[in-house]
mmCIF file of C-alpha atoms in Angstrom:
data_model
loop_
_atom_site.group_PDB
_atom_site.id
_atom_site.type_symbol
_atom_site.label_atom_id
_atom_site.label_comp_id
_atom_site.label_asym_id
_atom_site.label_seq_id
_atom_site.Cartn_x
_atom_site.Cartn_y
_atom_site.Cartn_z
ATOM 1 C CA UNK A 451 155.915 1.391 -41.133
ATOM 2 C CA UNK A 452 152.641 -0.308 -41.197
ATOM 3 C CA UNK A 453 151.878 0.637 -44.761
ATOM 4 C CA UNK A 454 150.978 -2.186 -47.155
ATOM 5 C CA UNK A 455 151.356 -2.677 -50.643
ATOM 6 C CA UNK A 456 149.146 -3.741 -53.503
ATOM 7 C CA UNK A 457 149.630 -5.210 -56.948
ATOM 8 C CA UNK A 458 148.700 -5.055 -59.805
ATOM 9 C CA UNK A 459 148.877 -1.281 -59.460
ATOM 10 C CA UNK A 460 146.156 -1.417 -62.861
ATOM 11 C CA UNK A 461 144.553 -4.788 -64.709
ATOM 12 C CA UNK A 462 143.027 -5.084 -67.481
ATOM 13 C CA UNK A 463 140.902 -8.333 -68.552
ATOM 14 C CA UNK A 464 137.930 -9.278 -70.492
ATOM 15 C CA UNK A 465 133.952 -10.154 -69.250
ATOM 16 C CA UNK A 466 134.461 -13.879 -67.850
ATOM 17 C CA UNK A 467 137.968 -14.138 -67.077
ATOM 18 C CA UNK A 468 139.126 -14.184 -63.478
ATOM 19 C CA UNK A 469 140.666 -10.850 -61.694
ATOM 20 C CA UNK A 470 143.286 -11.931 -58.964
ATOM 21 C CA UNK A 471 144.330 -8.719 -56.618
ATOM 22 C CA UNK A 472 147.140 -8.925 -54.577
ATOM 23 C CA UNK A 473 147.875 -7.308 -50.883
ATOM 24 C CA UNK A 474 150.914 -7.205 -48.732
ATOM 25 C CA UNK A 475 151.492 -5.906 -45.139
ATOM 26 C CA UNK A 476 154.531 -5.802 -42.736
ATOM 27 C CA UNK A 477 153.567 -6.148 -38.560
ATOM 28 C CA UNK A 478 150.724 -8.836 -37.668
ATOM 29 C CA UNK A 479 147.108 -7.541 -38.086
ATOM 30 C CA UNK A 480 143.670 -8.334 -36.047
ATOM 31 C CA UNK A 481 141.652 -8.440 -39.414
ATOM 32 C CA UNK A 482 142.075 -7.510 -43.189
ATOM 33 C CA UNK A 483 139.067 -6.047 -45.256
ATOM 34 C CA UNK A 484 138.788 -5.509 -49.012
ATOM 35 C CA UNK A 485 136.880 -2.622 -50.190
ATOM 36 C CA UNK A 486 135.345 -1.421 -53.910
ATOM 37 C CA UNK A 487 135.487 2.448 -54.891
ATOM 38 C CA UNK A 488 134.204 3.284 -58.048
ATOM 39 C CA UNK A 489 135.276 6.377 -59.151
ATOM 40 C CA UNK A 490 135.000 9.609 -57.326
ATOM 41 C CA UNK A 491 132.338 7.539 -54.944
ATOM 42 C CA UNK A 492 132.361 5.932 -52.098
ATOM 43 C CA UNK A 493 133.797 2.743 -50.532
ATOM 44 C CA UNK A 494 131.624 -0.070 -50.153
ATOM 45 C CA UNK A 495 132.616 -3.122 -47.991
ATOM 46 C CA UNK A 496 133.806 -6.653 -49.720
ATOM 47 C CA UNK A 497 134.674 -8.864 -47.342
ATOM 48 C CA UNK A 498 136.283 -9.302 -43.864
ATOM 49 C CA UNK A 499 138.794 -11.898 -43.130
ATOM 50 C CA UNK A 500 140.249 -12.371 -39.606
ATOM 51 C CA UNK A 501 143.588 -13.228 -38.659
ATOM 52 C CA UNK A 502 142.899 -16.751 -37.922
ATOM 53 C CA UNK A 503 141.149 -17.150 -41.238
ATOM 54 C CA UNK A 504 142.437 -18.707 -44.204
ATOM 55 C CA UNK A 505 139.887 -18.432 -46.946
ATOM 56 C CA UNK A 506 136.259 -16.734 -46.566
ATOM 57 C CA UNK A 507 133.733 -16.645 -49.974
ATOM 58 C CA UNK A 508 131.366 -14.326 -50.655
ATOM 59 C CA UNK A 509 129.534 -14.978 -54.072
ATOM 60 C CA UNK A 510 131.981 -14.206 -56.953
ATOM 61 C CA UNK A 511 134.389 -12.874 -54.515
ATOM 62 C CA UNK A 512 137.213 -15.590 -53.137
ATOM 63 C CA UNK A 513 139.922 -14.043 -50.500
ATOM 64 C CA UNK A 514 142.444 -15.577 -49.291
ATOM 65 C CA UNK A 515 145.348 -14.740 -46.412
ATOM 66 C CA UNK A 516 148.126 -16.081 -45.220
ATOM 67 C CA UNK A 517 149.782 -14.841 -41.969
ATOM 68 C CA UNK A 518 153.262 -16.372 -42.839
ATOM 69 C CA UNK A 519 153.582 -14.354 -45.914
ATOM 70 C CA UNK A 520 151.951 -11.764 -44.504
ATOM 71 C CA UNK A 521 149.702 -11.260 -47.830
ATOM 72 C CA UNK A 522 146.097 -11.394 -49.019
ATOM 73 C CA UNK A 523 144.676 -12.117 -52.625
ATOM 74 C CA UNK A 524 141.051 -11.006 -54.148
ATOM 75 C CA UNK A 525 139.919 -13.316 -56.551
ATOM 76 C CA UNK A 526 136.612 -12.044 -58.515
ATOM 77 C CA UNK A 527 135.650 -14.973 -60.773
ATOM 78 C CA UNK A 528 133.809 -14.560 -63.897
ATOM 79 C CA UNK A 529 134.038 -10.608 -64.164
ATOM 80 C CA UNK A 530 131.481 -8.471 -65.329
ATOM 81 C CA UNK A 531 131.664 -5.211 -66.660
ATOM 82 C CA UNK A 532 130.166 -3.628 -63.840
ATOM 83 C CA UNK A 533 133.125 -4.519 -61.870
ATOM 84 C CA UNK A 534 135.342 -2.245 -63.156
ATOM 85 C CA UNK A 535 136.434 -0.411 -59.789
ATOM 86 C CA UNK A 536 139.343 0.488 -57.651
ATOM 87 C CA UNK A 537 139.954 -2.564 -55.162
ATOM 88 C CA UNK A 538 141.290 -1.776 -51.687
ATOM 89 C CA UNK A 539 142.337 -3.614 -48.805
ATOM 90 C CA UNK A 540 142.596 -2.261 -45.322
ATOM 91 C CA UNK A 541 144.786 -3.375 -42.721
ATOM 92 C CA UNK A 542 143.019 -3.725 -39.146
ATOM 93 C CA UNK A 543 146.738 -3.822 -36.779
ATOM 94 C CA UNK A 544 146.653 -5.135 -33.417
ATOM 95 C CA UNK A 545 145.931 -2.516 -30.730
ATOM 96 C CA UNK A 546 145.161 0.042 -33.220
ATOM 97 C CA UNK A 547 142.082 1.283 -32.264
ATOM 98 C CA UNK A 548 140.505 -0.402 -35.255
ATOM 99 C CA UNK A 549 141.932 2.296 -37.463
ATOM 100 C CA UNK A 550 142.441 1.118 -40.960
ATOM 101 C CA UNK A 551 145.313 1.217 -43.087
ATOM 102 C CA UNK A 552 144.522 0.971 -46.636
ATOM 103 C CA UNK A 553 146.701 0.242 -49.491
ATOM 104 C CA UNK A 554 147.104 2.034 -52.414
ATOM 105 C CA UNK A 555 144.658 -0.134 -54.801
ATOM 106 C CA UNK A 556 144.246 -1.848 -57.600
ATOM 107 C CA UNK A 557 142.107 -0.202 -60.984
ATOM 108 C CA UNK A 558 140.284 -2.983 -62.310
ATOM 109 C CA UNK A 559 139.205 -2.662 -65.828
ATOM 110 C CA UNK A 560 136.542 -4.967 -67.380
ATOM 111 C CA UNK A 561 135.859 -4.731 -70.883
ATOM 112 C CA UNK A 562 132.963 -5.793 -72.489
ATOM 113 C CA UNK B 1431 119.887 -1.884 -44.997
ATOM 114 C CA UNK B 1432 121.222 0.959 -42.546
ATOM 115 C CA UNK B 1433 124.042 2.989 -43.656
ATOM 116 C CA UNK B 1434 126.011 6.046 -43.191
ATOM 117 C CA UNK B 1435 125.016 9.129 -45.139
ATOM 118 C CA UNK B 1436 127.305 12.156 -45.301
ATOM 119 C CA UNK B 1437 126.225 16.621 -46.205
ATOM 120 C CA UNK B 1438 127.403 18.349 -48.565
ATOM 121 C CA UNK B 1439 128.277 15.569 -51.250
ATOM 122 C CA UNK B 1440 130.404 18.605 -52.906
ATOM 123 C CA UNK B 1441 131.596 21.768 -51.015
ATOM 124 C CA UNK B 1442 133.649 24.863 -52.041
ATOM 125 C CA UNK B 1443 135.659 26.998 -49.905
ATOM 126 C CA UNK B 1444 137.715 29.779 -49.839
ATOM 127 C CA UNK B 1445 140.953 29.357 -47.933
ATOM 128 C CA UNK B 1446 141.244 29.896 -44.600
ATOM 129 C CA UNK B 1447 137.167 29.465 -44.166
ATOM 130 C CA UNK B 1448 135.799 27.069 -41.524
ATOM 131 C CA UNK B 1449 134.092 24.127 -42.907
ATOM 132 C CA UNK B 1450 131.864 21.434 -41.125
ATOM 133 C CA UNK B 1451 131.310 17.788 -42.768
ATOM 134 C CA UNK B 1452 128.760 15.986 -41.596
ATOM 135 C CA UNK B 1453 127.678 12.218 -41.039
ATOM 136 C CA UNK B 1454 125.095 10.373 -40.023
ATOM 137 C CA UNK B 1455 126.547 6.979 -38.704
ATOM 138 C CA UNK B 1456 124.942 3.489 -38.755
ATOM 139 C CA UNK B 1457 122.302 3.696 -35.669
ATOM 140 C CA UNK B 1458 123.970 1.967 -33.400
ATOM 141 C CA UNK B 1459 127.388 1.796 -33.947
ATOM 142 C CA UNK B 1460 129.671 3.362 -31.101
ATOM 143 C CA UNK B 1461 132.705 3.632 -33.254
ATOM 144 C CA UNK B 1462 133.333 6.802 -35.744
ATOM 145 C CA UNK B 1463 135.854 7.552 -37.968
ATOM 146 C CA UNK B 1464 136.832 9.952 -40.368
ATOM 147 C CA UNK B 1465 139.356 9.194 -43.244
ATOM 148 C CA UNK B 1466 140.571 11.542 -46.287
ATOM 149 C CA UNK B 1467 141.950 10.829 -49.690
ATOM 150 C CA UNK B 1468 143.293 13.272 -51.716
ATOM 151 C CA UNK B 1469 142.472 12.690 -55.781
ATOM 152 C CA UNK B 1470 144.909 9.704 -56.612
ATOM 153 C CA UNK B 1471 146.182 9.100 -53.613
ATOM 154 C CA UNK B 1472 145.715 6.610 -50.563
ATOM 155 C CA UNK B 1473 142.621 7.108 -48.417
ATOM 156 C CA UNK B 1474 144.252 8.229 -45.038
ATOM 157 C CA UNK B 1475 143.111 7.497 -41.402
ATOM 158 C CA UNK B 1476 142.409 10.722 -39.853
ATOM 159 C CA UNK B 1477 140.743 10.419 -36.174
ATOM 160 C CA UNK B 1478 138.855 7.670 -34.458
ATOM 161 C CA UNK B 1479 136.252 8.775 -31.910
ATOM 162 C CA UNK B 1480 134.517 6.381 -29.112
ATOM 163 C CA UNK B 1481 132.530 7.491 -25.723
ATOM 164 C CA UNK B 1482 132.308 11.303 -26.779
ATOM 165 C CA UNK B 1483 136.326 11.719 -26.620
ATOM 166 C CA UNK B 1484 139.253 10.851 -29.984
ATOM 167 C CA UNK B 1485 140.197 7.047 -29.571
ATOM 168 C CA UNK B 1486 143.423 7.870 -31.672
ATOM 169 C CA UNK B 1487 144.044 10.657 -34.209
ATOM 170 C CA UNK B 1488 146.941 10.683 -37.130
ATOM 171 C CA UNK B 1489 150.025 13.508 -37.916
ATOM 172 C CA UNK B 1490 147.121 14.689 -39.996
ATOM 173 C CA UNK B 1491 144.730 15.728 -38.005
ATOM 174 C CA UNK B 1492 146.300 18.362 -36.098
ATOM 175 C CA UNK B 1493 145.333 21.644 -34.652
ATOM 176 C CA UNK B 1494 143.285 22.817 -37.366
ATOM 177 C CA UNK B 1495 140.902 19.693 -37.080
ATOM 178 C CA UNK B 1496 138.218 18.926 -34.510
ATOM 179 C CA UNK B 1497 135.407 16.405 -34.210
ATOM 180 C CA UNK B 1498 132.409 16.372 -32.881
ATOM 181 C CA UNK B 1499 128.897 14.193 -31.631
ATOM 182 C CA UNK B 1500 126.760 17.266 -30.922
ATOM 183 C CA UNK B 1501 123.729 14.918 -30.220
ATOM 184 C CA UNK B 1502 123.066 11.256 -30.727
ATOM 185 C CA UNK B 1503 123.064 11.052 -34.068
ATOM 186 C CA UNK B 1504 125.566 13.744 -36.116
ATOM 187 C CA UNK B 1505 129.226 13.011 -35.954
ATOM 188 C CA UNK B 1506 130.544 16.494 -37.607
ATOM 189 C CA UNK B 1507 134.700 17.227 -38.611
ATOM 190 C CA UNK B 1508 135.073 20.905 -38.369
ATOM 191 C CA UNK B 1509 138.379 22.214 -40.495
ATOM 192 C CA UNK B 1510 138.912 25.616 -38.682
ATOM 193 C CA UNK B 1511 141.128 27.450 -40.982
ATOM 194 C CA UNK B 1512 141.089 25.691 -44.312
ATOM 195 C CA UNK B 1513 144.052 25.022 -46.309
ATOM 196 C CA UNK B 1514 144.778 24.411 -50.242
ATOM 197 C CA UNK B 1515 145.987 21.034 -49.413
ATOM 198 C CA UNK B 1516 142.806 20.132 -48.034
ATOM 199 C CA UNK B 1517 141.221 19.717 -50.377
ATOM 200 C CA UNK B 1518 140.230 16.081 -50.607
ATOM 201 C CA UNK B 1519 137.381 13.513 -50.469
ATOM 202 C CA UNK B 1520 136.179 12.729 -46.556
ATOM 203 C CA UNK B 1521 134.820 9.605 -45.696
ATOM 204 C CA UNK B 1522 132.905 9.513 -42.950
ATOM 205 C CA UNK B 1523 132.857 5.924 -40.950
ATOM 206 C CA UNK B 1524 131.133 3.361 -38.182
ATOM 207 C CA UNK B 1525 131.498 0.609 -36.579
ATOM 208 C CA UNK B 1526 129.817 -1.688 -33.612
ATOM 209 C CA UNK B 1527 132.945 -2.319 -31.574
ATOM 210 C CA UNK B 1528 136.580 -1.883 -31.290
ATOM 211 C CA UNK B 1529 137.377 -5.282 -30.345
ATOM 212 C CA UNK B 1530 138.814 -7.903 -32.729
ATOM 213 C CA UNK B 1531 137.382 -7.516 -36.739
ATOM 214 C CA UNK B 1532 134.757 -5.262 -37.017
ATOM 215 C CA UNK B 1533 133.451 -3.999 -40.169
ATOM 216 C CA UNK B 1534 133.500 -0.219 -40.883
ATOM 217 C CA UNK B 1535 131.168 0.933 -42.985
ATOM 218 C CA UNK B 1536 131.818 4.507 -45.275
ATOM 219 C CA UNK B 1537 129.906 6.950 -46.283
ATOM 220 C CA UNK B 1538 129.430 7.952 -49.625
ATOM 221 C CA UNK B 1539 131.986 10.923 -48.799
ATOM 222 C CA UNK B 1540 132.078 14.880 -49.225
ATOM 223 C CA UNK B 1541 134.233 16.320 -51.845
ATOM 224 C CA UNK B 1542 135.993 19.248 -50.341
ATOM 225 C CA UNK B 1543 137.700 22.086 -52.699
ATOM 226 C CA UNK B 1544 139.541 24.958 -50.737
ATOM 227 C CA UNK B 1545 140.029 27.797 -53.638
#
């Protein structure tokens, strides 16, 4: 299976801490994104981080992969409320005709 | 900034209806997609779609499912006989090219509710 796995299922943290998001996948992959869905709305594109990446930054966000462990992290530094959001990420497998196979997320909850 | 828009936001059909979703992809993109997820669930590949013909389709979309680029700008999933389990939110999505890490950008999806 090409599925991949997330964790924390659910977190729960306070304005200003850091929120670390975890990703795991099985066969080798051409890219991995992360995407945000706040509920019942759409998915809006973090970050994209090729397979021959090792870190990429984009403001707050920090993600990370590596290819031996076949796993990804999200790291949101100093969280704000409006944060709170399902976290995806979305596997890009070689030869796959760029479908995407996302995991099953992580609810992020940041409380004021 | 460009993105891809998506009619009805919310539809409601009786089962066995036909329904059409439509999108509006990114300009120019050459890459569609549509993906589902049911409420609490996954969101699920459904069909990729490149040079007017499917690219690759899932165990999902079977029979019942068709897609469409009726001119150069609409990129429609037609559901032909609609089923309780359909119900669902589909995402609607582009990108520039296939080859090696392209973004895909979604739609803001239509919520579909077969009665």
């Amino acid at each position: 299976s090409q599925q991949g796995e997330e964790d924390p299922q659910a977190l729960s943290i306070q304005e200003g801490e850091n929120a670390t998001m975890n990703c795991s996948y099985k066969t080798s992959i051409n890219n991995l994104q992360w995407y945000r869905q706040n509920s019942g709305r759409g998915l809006v594109h973090l970050i994209l981080i090729r397979s021959n990446e090792r870190e990429k930054h984009s403001g707050r966000l920090r993600v990370t992969l590596d290819t031996s462990k076949k796993s990804s992290s999200l790291l949101i530094t100093a969280s704000r409320a409006a944060d709170t959001a399902s976290y995806f990420c979305a596997f890009d497998f070689s030869g796959g005709y760029n479908k995407l196979i996302f995991g099953a997320g992580t609810r992020l909850a940041v409380h004021p | 900034e460009p993105e891809v828009t998506q009619t009805p936001s919310h539809q409601v059909t009786q089962m066995g209806q036909e329904v059409i979703l439509r999108c509006v992809p990114i300009s120019n993109h050459l890459y569609f997609y549509w993906y589902r997820q049911i409420l609490g669930q996954k969101v699920e590949f459904l069909v990729s779609f490149y040079n007017n013909e499917i690219s690759e389709k899932s165990e999902i979309f079977d029979d019942q499912f068709s897609v469409e680029r009726p001119d150069g700008s609409n990129f429609t999933l037609k559901i032909r006989s609609t089923k309780l389990e359909d119900s669902a939110m589909y995402f609607c999505a582009s990108s520039g090219r296939a080859a090696q890490a392209e973004t895909q950008y979604f739609g803001p999806g239509t919520r579909l509710l077969v009665l």
